[in-house]
Amino acid sequence: MYDVVVIGAGPAGSAAAYHGSRLGLRVLVVDRLAFPRAKTCGDALTPRAVAAVRRFGVAPLAGIPVRGIRLVHRETMESTVETFPSWEGGSTGMLVPRETLDDMLLSRGRAAGARFEMAAARGLIRDGSRVTGIVIETPSETLRVPARCVVVAIGSANARFFQNQRRPRPFPAVGLAGRVGLRGTEDIGDYLEFYFPLLTDGRVLSAYGWVFPDGATRANVGVGVVRTARSGRILLGRLIDEFVSWLVATDDRFSHAELCSPMRAASIAGFPVLASEPGLLTVGDAAGIANPFTGEGIASALESGELAAQAISRSPEDAHRVYEESLRDRFPQVHRLRHSIASVHSQPWIVLGRGWDVILSPQSRTGRALKRSLLDVPPARTPLDLIAHRSVQDALATIRTDLKPIIGRLPALTGELVHAMMADPESDVGWCTAFASMVRGGLVCHEPFLTRDIRRVLTALELIGLVGAAHCDLPEWSNPRSSSWGRKTLSLLIADSVNVEILAMAFELSQPWRGFLTTFARQVFRRAAAGRSDKNVPADFVILDELFQAAAFVGIPNGARVYRGPVATVATRLAVLRASVLAREQFAPNACDAVCRVPAKLRTYLEEILSLAARPRMNTPRENSKPTMLPIPGPSRLPHLIT
Amino acid sequence: MNKRHSWVEDPLVLDQLAGAETLLVAVLGNGDVPLPFHRQALSMRSKRLRPLLVLLAARCGPESPGPMLLRAAVALELVHEATLYHDDIVDEASVRRGEPSIQATFGPLVAGLAGSELLYAAAELCVDFPAPLRRALTRAGVALSHGQTQEVAMQGYVPITEHERLRIMRLKTARLFALAAQLGVTLASAADDVVVRVTRMGMCIGMCFQLVDDLRDLVGTEVTLGRPPGADLRDGVYTLPVIYALSGPPTEERKNLIDALHSLLTNGDPRTIESAIELIRIQGGFARAAATLGDWLANARKDLSLLASSGPDDAIRSLQNLTIWLARESFLPMRDPMTYRHSYACDSSMS
């Protein structure tokens, strides 16, 4: 009896097979086709995917290297280039024909001990609520194959598969992508190019075109389309024709290009076919974990296959739960997108069709967040990670855990953006908590710090910071000549959804925190608006100042009230330093000898967090910017908290 | 007395509204003079529909509610204004109610921050409400934001279904009306069945209100709307008249309409808008939307008649007046579809 039967020998299935065999499991892989076999795909491996392929123990792949992504706006021809971030030592992506890649991965799996059978899977065998095997049909016979675990790696296009056994699917496949091969091009270069927003004269809004290099004189050109009113295939062909014609007419590299391979199409994954259940794990495109922006699914396919194998090896009875948890940790969008009927329409790049200005604006936090998602940027260290004090890291971990379900409740589109914003190493999230804990850590105190109420208040402070960051994406003035629809819409969607969550949280607190939080939040936005409109004070500085004042208030225990004054001044200095980071401007803090008149231990802690905030900025400041002098704040003005 | 409230026949309610206006000024002033970017919230041109609904609903309960009632009324108006501040930013509206919009005067950033402030000002007013009402408020707030997001996410999606559009309408508009009714009638300690009925009526009125808004965008004129008609079509927001026009057999007109809608997404040519609107009319979109509106209003009136014993006559009559006004703003089938533009041009008292 097999430990694992894998249905589908694509990247996800082969990953499960290879890693499962390496972990000592007995693995059978079935696929209805013999390998090698052709597969329509963009053929692009991101550095993340390349790293995953390396974990199959293969030498560097032979393929066309690519260094990053180039996003082009088709109407204005503006473009922005982003190089791939580094994954496990490599920051180069690769274009490898799927036929070659998939065959190699399957061979590695078989070399590791997995058995391969060319057969079509016809159904699941169940025993009660548990899946205990599958029925397969080889060319010669039909067999029942019992197994402790079944791994479904059937890809994105098999919606009718297991028809009588899958859960009702509220939405069909996300979309279609088609590609052609062109030859006679000039060197495309070594970036994957994506063209937005519209491909024709307004026929389709939610689509993108791509140009990938395919050798010195060839190009792989294609179009990805999200569901439209028309049937897929005909529209796709026309779109590709139009896109290619446009390239030939406007892009010098294509002036002598001609078709060398006909159009082939495949569906874009984005919605799961099957969720996991006892005895059954879903991996790869079938689990709908492709990149929600580009539909790129190889990296996640490989990783999910690996995770599935690990889960089965660790805990065969309970594998589906272990797997689902690790999947959610690795691919947060799984949880959000999976059960939302609107998930297809929340695909963020639909909004990009109109909201292109977000991508092109360098100051836009949302734009940075979107680019991070597009590029599959690995989680990076933030300055906060450098704080060595255990109590502070614990507090940060606690608040981050508390934030997760709240972000998870946001509507899918907003949740994606917020999640990406929070993953930005320059994000503000965590600084309030860190400051409050550092202040508390510097004072001797026997009161417990992270009580239930304090946790909620700190979480709310971080969320208010998020709303502030979203607001500061709004342009100060509208430029009639260029659209800023994206910046405005996305920023307000984020602000409004998160505000509502803050309110929900505040309304569940008991008094006096409930009143404090609502009044405080109101004060933050009021001050920021008034400061900006009246005295030209940057809004993000005001917001950060208010937040750090509140954090200081939370951090200082009642017995140490005497230190509120000096700590408040440090809070403002911290706000100045943080605001410089985000605004890429040089703010000169007014000289204030703040870090005195406090106990030595507290002084050390405060100096530490200030120096973290003053670290060299990751973004270079704007050219020719003179330092802006920021005003010295008055005495602490927090809403009166009746204790 | 503001002629905008001429549909309210209950003198007590009008008194209470005056009290609410005073409270609104005090709240926005925050102990001082109201800041300049809150002038829109204070504007006397507002119809104050939601506060009035709170007050009228409270008349359907036996008890005379305390100060919480005025606070609830003001809170809902603040929430509504907050959404207007933010909507005007995204729509790049230069005018609101005949005056320059906040985002045009102060810029999107300040308008955005001011809008958020209004939301929390509303919350401050309700901070000591009983827990069930606080929960109702947060749920309505969540519905509002989900409805907004859903509408944006569906922009440009021509095959949107009636079900999806109804859901968006319910979330982003009707829930707030329902909340207004619910707060008012609950604070007046009405019996459970009365609360349910009044809340349902509020939801119904909210749906009607949104549908009337959607109809006006398509058949209004620049005079009555303050901007050219068809903004929804340019944004790719397909409201019920459009959805009805697109349902049905694939005729030549239907195909032309779909083409027009697609082309409007990139190019808001006024002639294309005109022809799209004409195609919607030909396909029966308006007639069917008007019929839907008529059905909903009939439901609201039925609920009202069942409430007749719960509240004083002039309160019930005021709510009836509201439904009549909503009916007038639409075109029931008896009205000549060729003259609907003309009737809009005349009827500006409630705009």
PDB file of C-alpha atoms in Angstrom, chain A residues 75 171 198 200-205 227-230 341-342 345-346 350-351 354 409-414 464 467-468 471-478 482-485 488-489 492-493 495-505 507-509 511 514-515 517-519 521-523 525-526 528-530 532-533 539 543, chain B residues 27-30 32-38 85-87 89-90 92 103-114 116-124 126-129 133-135 137-138 141-146 148-150 152-159 164 167 234-236 255 258-259 261-263 265-266:
ATOM      1  CA  GLU A  75      -1.096  54.353 -23.457  1.00  0.00           C
ATOM      2  CA  PHE A 171     -16.843  30.489  -9.383  1.00  0.00           C
ATOM      3  CA  LEU A 198      -6.027  47.510 -21.991  1.00  0.00           C
ATOM      4  CA  THR A 200      -7.764  46.750 -27.461  1.00  0.00           C
ATOM      5  CA  ASP A 201      -9.860  49.829 -27.875  1.00  0.00           C
ATOM      6  CA  GLY A 202     -11.585  49.296 -24.602  1.00  0.00           C
ATOM      7  CA  ARG A 203     -12.987  45.836 -25.247  1.00  0.00           C
ATOM      8  CA  VAL A 204     -11.434  44.286 -22.224  1.00  0.00           C
ATOM      9  CA  LEU A 205     -10.442  46.030 -19.101  1.00  0.00           C
ATOM     10  CA  ARG A 227     -13.369  36.416 -17.230  1.00  0.00           C
ATOM     11  CA  THR A 228     -15.276  38.672 -19.530  1.00  0.00           C
ATOM     12  CA  ALA A 229     -18.694  38.659 -21.088  1.00  0.00           C
ATOM     13  CA  ARG A 230     -17.469  36.851 -24.154  1.00  0.00           C
ATOM     14  CA  ILE A 341     -17.058  34.689  -4.254  1.00  0.00           C
ATOM     15  CA  ALA A 342     -15.745  38.071  -5.111  1.00  0.00           C
ATOM     16  CA  HIS A 345     -13.039  40.371  -9.133  1.00  0.00           C
ATOM     17  CA  SER A 346     -10.788  41.317  -6.323  1.00  0.00           C
ATOM     18  CA  ILE A 350      -8.134  44.402 -12.398  1.00  0.00           C
ATOM     19  CA  VAL A 351      -7.897  47.589 -10.483  1.00  0.00           C
ATOM     20  CA  ARG A 354      -7.380  51.924 -14.121  1.00  0.00           C
ATOM     21  CA  ARG A 409     -11.461  39.959   7.741  1.00  0.00           C
ATOM     22  CA  LEU A 410     -10.859  42.755   5.304  1.00  0.00           C
ATOM     23  CA  PRO A 411     -12.417  42.436   1.850  1.00  0.00           C
ATOM     24  CA  ALA A 412     -10.117  40.389  -0.359  1.00  0.00           C
ATOM     25  CA  LEU A 413      -8.734  43.221  -2.463  1.00  0.00           C
ATOM     26  CA  THR A 414      -7.988  45.428   0.514  1.00  0.00           C
ATOM     27  CA  ILE A 464      -4.485  53.724  13.015  1.00  0.00           C
ATOM     28  CA  VAL A 467      -4.885  54.135   8.005  1.00  0.00           C
ATOM     29  CA  GLY A 468      -2.600  57.121   8.300  1.00  0.00           C
ATOM     30  CA  HIS A 471      -4.226  58.424   3.703  1.00  0.00           C
ATOM     31  CA  CYS A 472      -0.776  59.794   3.049  1.00  0.00           C
ATOM     32  CA  ASP A 473      -0.853  58.033  -0.284  1.00  0.00           C
ATOM     33  CA  LEU A 474      -3.521  60.464  -1.351  1.00  0.00           C
ATOM     34  CA  PRO A 475      -2.172  63.230  -3.492  1.00  0.00           C
ATOM     35  CA  GLU A 476      -2.181  66.622  -1.883  1.00  0.00           C
ATOM     36  CA  TRP A 477      -3.772  68.147  -4.937  1.00  0.00           C
ATOM     37  CA  SER A 478      -5.353  66.700  -8.012  1.00  0.00           C
ATOM     38  CA  SER A 482      -2.712  62.925 -15.045  1.00  0.00           C
ATOM     39  CA  SER A 483      -4.986  60.413 -13.473  1.00  0.00           C
ATOM     40  CA  SER A 484      -4.526  59.528  -9.844  1.00  0.00           C
ATOM     41  CA  TRP A 485      -7.556  57.289  -9.672  1.00  0.00           C
ATOM     42  CA  LYS A 488      -7.113  57.690  -4.424  1.00  0.00           C
ATOM     43  CA  THR A 489      -9.318  54.665  -4.737  1.00  0.00           C
ATOM     44  CA  LEU A 492      -9.482  55.167   0.549  1.00  0.00           C
ATOM     45  CA  LEU A 493     -10.579  51.558   0.282  1.00  0.00           C
ATOM     46  CA  ALA A 495      -8.535  53.565   5.020  1.00  0.00           C
ATOM     47  CA  ASP A 496     -12.264  52.946   5.150  1.00  0.00           C
ATOM     48  CA  SER A 497     -12.061  49.208   5.704  1.00  0.00           C
ATOM     49  CA  VAL A 498      -9.418  49.455   8.388  1.00  0.00           C
ATOM     50  CA  ASN A 499     -11.203  52.355  10.119  1.00  0.00           C
ATOM     51  CA  VAL A 500     -14.250  50.189  10.459  1.00  0.00           C
ATOM     52  CA  GLU A 501     -12.193  47.428  12.043  1.00  0.00           C
ATOM     53  CA  ILE A 502     -10.648  49.895  14.482  1.00  0.00           C
ATOM     54  CA  LEU A 503     -14.111  51.038  15.445  1.00  0.00           C
ATOM     55  CA  ALA A 504     -15.310  47.498  15.897  1.00  0.00           C
ATOM     56  CA  MET A 505     -12.399  46.828  18.177  1.00  0.00           C
ATOM     57  CA  PHE A 507     -16.543  49.405  20.621  1.00  0.00           C
ATOM     58  CA  GLU A 508     -15.797  46.077  22.196  1.00  0.00           C
ATOM     59  CA  LEU A 509     -13.406  47.503  24.723  1.00  0.00           C
ATOM     60  CA  GLN A 511     -14.596  51.938  29.332  1.00  0.00           C
ATOM     61  CA  ARG A 514     -13.401  52.641  24.533  1.00  0.00           C
ATOM     62  CA  GLY A 515     -13.872  56.373  24.911  1.00  0.00           C
ATOM     63  CA  LEU A 517      -9.564  55.156  21.667  1.00  0.00           C
ATOM     64  CA  THR A 518     -12.421  56.743  19.710  1.00  0.00           C
ATOM     65  CA  THR A 519     -11.565  60.218  20.903  1.00  0.00           C
ATOM     66  CA  ALA A 521      -8.463  58.331  16.731  1.00  0.00           C
ATOM     67  CA  ARG A 522     -10.614  61.329  15.974  1.00  0.00           C
ATOM     68  CA  GLN A 523      -7.948  63.614  17.319  1.00  0.00           C
ATOM     69  CA  PHE A 525      -7.086  62.705  11.921  1.00  0.00           C
ATOM     70  CA  ARG A 526      -8.344  66.066  12.981  1.00  0.00           C
ATOM     71  CA  ALA A 528      -3.398  65.844  10.730  1.00  0.00           C
ATOM     72  CA  ALA A 529      -6.002  67.550   8.553  1.00  0.00           C
ATOM     73  CA  ALA A 530      -5.771  70.834  10.420  1.00  0.00           C
ATOM     74  CA  ARG A 532      -1.803  70.139   6.773  1.00  0.00           C
ATOM     75  CA  SER A 533      -4.413  72.635   5.708  1.00  0.00           C
ATOM     76  CA  ALA A 539       0.365  64.809   7.769  1.00  0.00           C
ATOM     77  CA  ILE A 543      -0.047  61.113  12.763  1.00  0.00           C
TER      78      ILE A 543
ATOM     79  CA  VAL B  27     -19.630  68.169  17.891  1.00  0.00           C
ATOM     80  CA  LEU B  28     -17.754  69.418  14.883  1.00  0.00           C
ATOM     81  CA  GLY B  29     -16.518  72.422  16.772  1.00  0.00           C
ATOM     82  CA  ASN B  30     -15.037  70.163  19.392  1.00  0.00           C
ATOM     83  CA  ASP B  32     -14.206  75.561  19.484  1.00  0.00           C
ATOM     84  CA  VAL B  33     -15.139  76.909  16.098  1.00  0.00           C
ATOM     85  CA  PRO B  34     -15.743  74.222  13.482  1.00  0.00           C
ATOM     86  CA  LEU B  35     -12.766  73.791  11.219  1.00  0.00           C
ATOM     87  CA  PRO B  36     -13.155  75.075   7.653  1.00  0.00           C
ATOM     88  CA  PHE B  37     -13.069  71.632   6.087  1.00  0.00           C
ATOM     89  CA  HIS B  38     -16.201  70.654   7.960  1.00  0.00           C
ATOM     90  CA  TYR B  85     -16.094  63.314   1.534  1.00  0.00           C
ATOM     91  CA  HIS B  86     -14.338  60.164   0.380  1.00  0.00           C
ATOM     92  CA  ASP B  87     -16.579  59.539  -2.634  1.00  0.00           C
ATOM     93  CA  ILE B  89     -12.178  62.380  -3.787  1.00  0.00           C
ATOM     94  CA  VAL B  90     -12.389  59.282  -5.939  1.00  0.00           C
ATOM     95  CA  GLU B  92     -12.816  63.997  -8.484  1.00  0.00           C
ATOM     96  CA  GLN B 103     -11.556  67.771  -1.967  1.00  0.00           C
ATOM     97  CA  ALA B 104     -11.603  70.517  -4.577  1.00  0.00           C
ATOM     98  CA  THR B 105     -11.024  73.214  -1.978  1.00  0.00           C
ATOM     99  CA  PHE B 106      -8.556  71.574   0.366  1.00  0.00           C
ATOM    100  CA  GLY B 107      -7.132  68.759  -1.727  1.00  0.00           C
ATOM    101  CA  PRO B 108      -7.635  65.010  -1.547  1.00  0.00           C
ATOM    102  CA  LEU B 109      -5.292  64.461   1.379  1.00  0.00           C
ATOM    103  CA  VAL B 110      -7.031  66.884   3.732  1.00  0.00           C
ATOM    104  CA  ALA B 111     -10.456  65.755   2.534  1.00  0.00           C
ATOM    105  CA  GLY B 112      -9.501  62.155   3.211  1.00  0.00           C
ATOM    106  CA  LEU B 113      -8.267  62.899   6.704  1.00  0.00           C
ATOM    107  CA  ALA B 114     -11.320  65.040   7.434  1.00  0.00           C
ATOM    108  CA  SER B 116     -11.948  59.791   8.630  1.00  0.00           C
ATOM    109  CA  GLU B 117     -12.274  62.279  11.448  1.00  0.00           C
ATOM    110  CA  LEU B 118     -16.014  62.456  10.835  1.00  0.00           C
ATOM    111  CA  LEU B 119     -16.292  58.716  11.181  1.00  0.00           C
ATOM    112  CA  TYR B 120     -14.651  58.771  14.575  1.00  0.00           C
ATOM    113  CA  ALA B 121     -16.687  61.792  15.616  1.00  0.00           C
ATOM    114  CA  ALA B 122     -19.756  59.710  14.894  1.00  0.00           C
ATOM    115  CA  ALA B 123     -18.308  56.881  16.955  1.00  0.00           C
ATOM    116  CA  GLU B 124     -17.605  59.226  19.852  1.00  0.00           C
ATOM    117  CA  CYS B 126     -22.234  56.449  20.341  1.00  0.00           C
ATOM    118  CA  VAL B 127     -19.532  55.396  22.730  1.00  0.00           C
ATOM    119  CA  ASP B 128     -21.884  54.823  25.624  1.00  0.00           C
ATOM    120  CA  PHE B 129     -24.714  53.243  23.698  1.00  0.00           C
ATOM    121  CA  LEU B 133     -26.612  49.007  19.451  1.00  0.00           C
ATOM    122  CA  ARG B 134     -22.851  49.419  19.326  1.00  0.00           C
ATOM    123  CA  ARG B 135     -22.634  46.050  17.643  1.00  0.00           C
ATOM    124  CA  LEU B 137     -23.273  50.153  14.375  1.00  0.00           C
ATOM    125  CA  THR B 138     -20.065  48.264  13.758  1.00  0.00           C
ATOM    126  CA  GLY B 141     -19.903  50.046   9.219  1.00  0.00           C
ATOM    127  CA  VAL B 142     -18.371  46.790   8.043  1.00  0.00           C
ATOM    128  CA  ALA B 143     -21.198  46.387   5.535  1.00  0.00           C
ATOM    129  CA  LEU B 144     -20.528  49.877   4.236  1.00  0.00           C
ATOM    130  CA  SER B 145     -16.863  49.232   3.599  1.00  0.00           C
ATOM    131  CA  HIS B 146     -17.488  45.826   2.068  1.00  0.00           C
ATOM    132  CA  GLN B 148     -17.719  50.009  -1.384  1.00  0.00           C
ATOM    133  CA  THR B 149     -14.927  47.557  -2.032  1.00  0.00           C
ATOM    134  CA  GLN B 150     -17.245  45.251  -3.875  1.00  0.00           C
ATOM    135  CA  VAL B 152     -14.910  49.026  -7.005  1.00  0.00           C
ATOM    136  CA  ALA B 153     -13.854  45.453  -7.557  1.00  0.00           C
ATOM    137  CA  MET B 154     -16.774  44.943  -9.939  1.00  0.00           C
ATOM    138  CA  GLN B 155     -16.165  48.048 -11.983  1.00  0.00           C
ATOM    139  CA  GLY B 156     -16.058  47.311 -15.665  1.00  0.00           C
ATOM    140  CA  TYR B 157     -17.545  43.879 -15.221  1.00  0.00           C
ATOM    141  CA  VAL B 158     -20.376  43.882 -17.692  1.00  0.00           C
ATOM    142  CA  PRO B 159     -21.826  40.458 -16.812  1.00  0.00           C
ATOM    143  CA  GLU B 164     -24.578  41.000  -7.082  1.00  0.00           C
ATOM    144  CA  ARG B 167     -26.008  43.034  -2.629  1.00  0.00           C
ATOM    145  CA  ARG B 234     -17.988  55.809 -17.503  1.00  0.00           C
ATOM    146  CA  ASP B 235     -16.844  54.267 -14.249  1.00  0.00           C
ATOM    147  CA  GLY B 236     -18.025  50.839 -15.244  1.00  0.00           C
ATOM    148  CA  LYS B 255     -24.911  43.727 -28.612  1.00  0.00           C
ATOM    149  CA  ILE B 258     -22.442  45.943 -24.669  1.00  0.00           C
ATOM    150  CA  ASP B 259     -20.137  47.492 -27.250  1.00  0.00           C
ATOM    151  CA  LEU B 261     -20.425  50.033 -22.438  1.00  0.00           C
ATOM    152  CA  HIS B 262     -17.031  48.620 -23.261  1.00  0.00           C
ATOM    153  CA  SER B 263     -16.022  51.643 -25.226  1.00  0.00           C
ATOM    154  CA  LEU B 265     -14.642  52.488 -20.133  1.00  0.00           C
ATOM    155  CA  THR B 266     -11.845  54.203 -21.982  1.00  0.00           C
TER     156      THR B 266
END
